[in-house]
Structure formats: structure tokens, C-alpha cells
Amino acid sequence: MAGFLDENGDQWAHCNGCGKHTRLSNLGYAPPTPKHKYGQDLCLSCVNKLPQTELHRIKPAPDWVKQYP
């Protein structure tokens, strides 16, 4: 995964769905599928666009879990 550290030490990477740079702690993970054999790191916007039937497969990002204790 390519990315960078900002001046605060936060790690950033790009979303495999839309390509937008996002804090690594804000990327959820979609396990491998035949179309994406290595899985995908996805931002919340891209996850929200998935069909309801696919949401159970997503491992939530650490920052998403903090918001909903």
C-alpha cells in the first residue's frame, strides 16, 4: 500500500474505490473477491455506495468503530 505520513505523524493512503487520499484509520477493508484478488481498502463514502448485501463483508475502519461505541 502506498501512502505517506503527514506532519502530525498520521498515515494516509488512497481509497481503492475512488482514489481519494484518506487517513489510514478511516479505511475499511473488503476481503478478496474474484474481481479484487487482494481485497480493497475503502473509504466510508465508497462503502456506503455498496449494495446492502455486501456490507456484511466489510471490516470497519478503526475510526468508524470509535464513533459508534
Coordinates of N, CA, C and O in Angstrom, one line a residue:
M1 N 0.9 -1.2 0.0 CA 0.0 0.0 0.0 C 0.9 1.2 0.0 O 1.8 1.4 0.8
A2 N 0.7 2.1 -0.9 CA 1.4 3.4 -1.0 C 0.7 4.4 -0.1 O -0.5 4.4 0.0
G3 N 1.5 5.3 0.5 CA 0.9 6.3 1.3 C 2.0 7.2 1.8 O 3.1 7.2 1.3
F4 N 1.6 8.0 2.8 CA 2.6 9.0 3.3 C 2.2 9.3 4.8 O 1.1 9.1 5.2
L5 N 3.1 9.9 5.5 CA 2.9 10.4 6.8 C 2.8 11.9 6.8 O 3.6 12.5 6.1
D6 N 1.8 12.5 7.5 CA 1.7 13.9 7.5 C 2.6 14.5 8.6 O 3.2 13.8 9.4
E7 N 2.5 15.8 8.8 CA 3.4 16.5 9.8 C 3.0 16.1 11.3 O 3.7 16.2 12.2
N8 N 1.8 15.5 11.4 CA 1.3 15.1 12.8 C 1.6 13.6 13.0 O 1.3 13.0 14.0
G9 N 2.2 12.9 12.0 CA 2.5 11.5 12.1 C 1.4 10.6 11.7 O 1.5 9.4 11.9
D10 N 0.3 11.1 11.2 CA -0.8 10.3 10.8 C -0.5 9.7 9.4 O 0.1 10.4 8.5
Q11 N -0.8 8.4 9.2 CA -0.5 7.8 8.0 C -1.7 7.9 7.1 O -2.9 7.7 7.5
W12 N -1.5 8.3 5.8 CA -2.5 8.4 4.8 C -2.3 7.5 3.6 O -1.1 7.1 3.3
A13 N -3.4 7.0 3.0 CA -3.3 6.1 1.8 C -4.5 6.5 1.0 O -5.4 7.2 1.4
H14 N -4.5 5.9 -0.2 CA -5.6 6.2 -1.1 C -6.7 5.1 -1.0 O -6.3 3.9 -0.9
C15 N -7.9 5.5 -1.2 CA -9.0 4.5 -1.2 C -8.9 3.8 -2.6 O -8.7 4.4 -3.6
N16 N -9.1 2.5 -2.5 CA -9.1 1.7 -3.7 C -10.4 1.8 -4.6 O -10.4 1.4 -5.7
G17 N -11.4 2.5 -4.0 CA -12.6 2.7 -4.8 C -12.5 4.0 -5.5 O -12.6 4.0 -6.8
C18 N -12.4 5.1 -4.9 CA -12.4 6.4 -5.5 C -11.0 7.1 -5.7 O -10.9 8.0 -6.5
G19 N -10.0 6.5 -5.1 CA -8.7 7.1 -5.2 C -8.3 8.3 -4.3 O -7.2 8.7 -4.3
K20 N -9.3 8.7 -3.5 CA -9.1 9.9 -2.7 C -8.1 9.5 -1.5 O -8.2 8.4 -0.9
H21 N -7.2 10.4 -1.2 CA -6.3 10.2 0.0 C -7.1 10.3 1.3 O -7.9 11.3 1.4
T22 N -7.0 9.3 2.1 CA -7.7 9.3 3.4 C -6.8 8.8 4.5 O -5.9 8.0 4.2
R23 N -7.0 9.2 5.7 CA -6.3 8.7 6.8 C -6.4 7.2 6.9 O -7.5 6.6 6.7
L24 N -5.3 6.5 7.1 CA -5.4 5.0 7.1 C -6.4 4.5 8.1 O -7.1 3.5 7.8
S25 N -6.6 5.2 9.2 CA -7.5 4.7 10.2 C -9.0 5.0 9.8 O -9.9 4.6 10.5
N26 N -9.2 5.6 8.6 CA -10.5 5.8 8.1 C -10.8 4.9 6.8 O -11.8 5.2 6.1
L27 N -10.0 3.9 6.6 CA -10.2 3.0 5.5 C -10.6 1.6 6.0 O -10.0 1.0 6.8
G28 N -11.8 1.2 5.6 CA -12.3 -0.1 5.9 C -11.7 -1.1 4.9 O -11.0 -0.7 4.0
Y29 N -11.9 -2.4 5.2 CA -11.3 -3.4 4.4 C -12.3 -4.4 3.8 O -13.1 -4.9 4.6
A30 N -12.3 -4.5 2.5 CA -13.2 -5.5 1.8 C -12.3 -6.7 1.5 O -11.3 -6.5 0.8
P31 N -12.6 -7.9 2.0 CA -11.8 -9.1 1.7 C -11.7 -9.4 0.2 O -12.5 -8.9 -0.6
P32 N -10.8 -10.2 -0.2 CA -10.6 -10.6 -1.6 C -11.9 -11.2 -2.3 O -12.7 -11.8 -1.6
T33 N -12.0 -10.9 -3.5 CA -13.1 -11.4 -4.4 C -12.5 -11.8 -5.7 O -11.3 -11.4 -6.0
P34 N -13.2 -12.5 -6.6 CA -12.6 -12.8 -7.9 C -12.2 -11.5 -8.7 O -11.1 -11.5 -9.4
K35 N -12.9 -10.4 -8.5 CA -12.6 -9.2 -9.2 C -11.4 -8.5 -8.6 O -10.6 -7.8 -9.2
H36 N -11.3 -8.5 -7.2 CA -10.2 -7.9 -6.5 C -9.5 -8.9 -5.6 O -9.8 -9.1 -4.4
K37 N -8.5 -9.6 -6.2 CA -7.9 -10.8 -5.6 C -7.1 -10.5 -4.3 O -6.8 -11.4 -3.6
Y38 N -6.8 -9.2 -4.1 CA -6.0 -8.8 -2.9 C -6.9 -8.0 -1.9 O -6.3 -7.5 -0.9
G39 N -8.1 -7.9 -2.1 CA -9.0 -7.1 -1.3 C -8.9 -5.7 -1.6 O -8.2 -5.3 -2.6
Q40 N -9.7 -4.9 -0.9 CA -9.7 -3.4 -1.1 C -9.8 -2.6 0.2 O -10.4 -3.1 1.1
D41 N -9.0 -1.5 0.2 CA -9.2 -0.6 1.3 C -10.1 0.5 0.8 O -9.9 1.1 -0.2
L42 N -11.2 0.7 1.5 CA -12.3 1.6 1.1 C -12.6 2.7 2.1 O -12.7 2.4 3.3
C43 N -12.9 3.9 1.6 CA -13.3 5.0 2.5 C -14.8 4.8 2.8 O -15.5 4.0 2.1
L44 N -15.3 5.5 3.7 CA -16.7 5.4 4.1 C -17.7 5.7 3.0 O -18.7 5.0 2.8
S45 N -17.3 6.7 2.2 CA -18.2 7.1 1.1 C -18.3 5.9 0.1 O -19.4 5.6 -0.4
C46 N -17.2 5.2 -0.2 CA -17.3 4.1 -1.1 C -18.1 2.9 -0.5 O -18.8 2.2 -1.2
V47 N -17.9 2.7 0.8 CA -18.6 1.6 1.5 C -20.1 1.9 1.4 O -20.9 1.0 1.2
N48 N -20.5 3.1 1.6 CA -21.9 3.5 1.6 C -22.5 3.3 0.3 O -23.8 3.2 0.2
K49 N -21.8 3.2 -0.8 CA -22.3 3.0 -2.1 C -22.5 1.5 -2.5 O -23.1 1.2 -3.5
L50 N -21.9 0.7 -1.6 CA -22.1 -0.8 -1.9 C -23.5 -1.2 -1.7 O -24.2 -0.7 -0.9
P51 N -23.9 -2.3 -2.4 CA -25.2 -2.9 -2.2 C -25.3 -3.4 -0.7 O -24.3 -3.8 -0.1
Q52 N -26.5 -3.3 -0.2 CA -26.7 -3.7 1.2 C -26.2 -5.2 1.4 O -25.7 -5.5 2.5
T53 N -26.3 -6.0 0.5 CA -25.9 -7.4 0.6 C -24.4 -7.6 0.8 O -23.9 -8.6 1.2
E54 N -23.6 -6.6 0.4 CA -22.2 -6.6 0.5 C -21.6 -6.1 1.8 O -20.5 -6.3 2.2
L55 N -22.4 -5.3 2.6 CA -21.9 -4.6 3.7 C -21.4 -5.6 4.8 O -20.5 -5.2 5.6
H56 N -21.9 -6.8 4.9 CA -21.5 -7.7 6.0 C -20.1 -8.2 5.8 O -19.4 -8.6 6.7
R57 N -19.5 -8.0 4.6 CA -18.2 -8.5 4.3 C -17.1 -7.4 4.7 O -16.0 -7.8 4.9
I58 N -17.5 -6.2 5.0 CA -16.6 -5.1 5.2 C -16.1 -5.2 6.7 O -16.9 -5.2 7.6
K59 N -14.8 -5.1 6.8 CA -14.2 -4.9 8.2 C -14.1 -3.4 8.4 O -13.4 -2.7 7.7
P60 N -14.8 -2.9 9.4 CA -14.9 -1.4 9.6 C -13.5 -0.9 10.0 O -12.6 -1.5 10.6
A61 N -13.3 0.4 9.5 CA -12.1 1.1 9.9 C -12.1 1.4 11.4 O -13.1 1.6 12.0
P62 N -10.9 1.5 12.0 CA -10.8 1.8 13.4 C -11.5 3.1 13.8 O -12.2 3.1 14.8
D63 N -11.5 4.1 13.0 CA -12.1 5.4 13.3 C -13.7 5.3 13.2 O -14.4 6.0 13.9
W64 N -14.2 4.4 12.4 CA -15.6 4.2 12.3 C -16.1 3.5 13.6 O -17.2 3.9 14.1
V65 N -15.4 2.6 14.1 CA -15.8 1.9 15.3 C -15.8 2.8 16.5 O -16.6 2.7 17.4
K66 N -14.8 3.8 16.6 CA -14.8 4.7 17.7 C -16.0 5.6 17.7 O -16.4 6.0 18.8
Q67 N -16.6 5.9 16.6 CA -17.8 6.8 16.5 C -19.0 6.1 17.1 O -19.9 6.8 17.5
Y68 N -19.1 4.8 17.0 CA -20.3 4.0 17.5 C -19.9 3.0 18.5 O -19.7 1.8 18.2
P69 N -19.7 3.5 19.8 CA -19.3 2.5 20.8 C -20.3 1.4 21.1 O -21.4 1.5 20.9

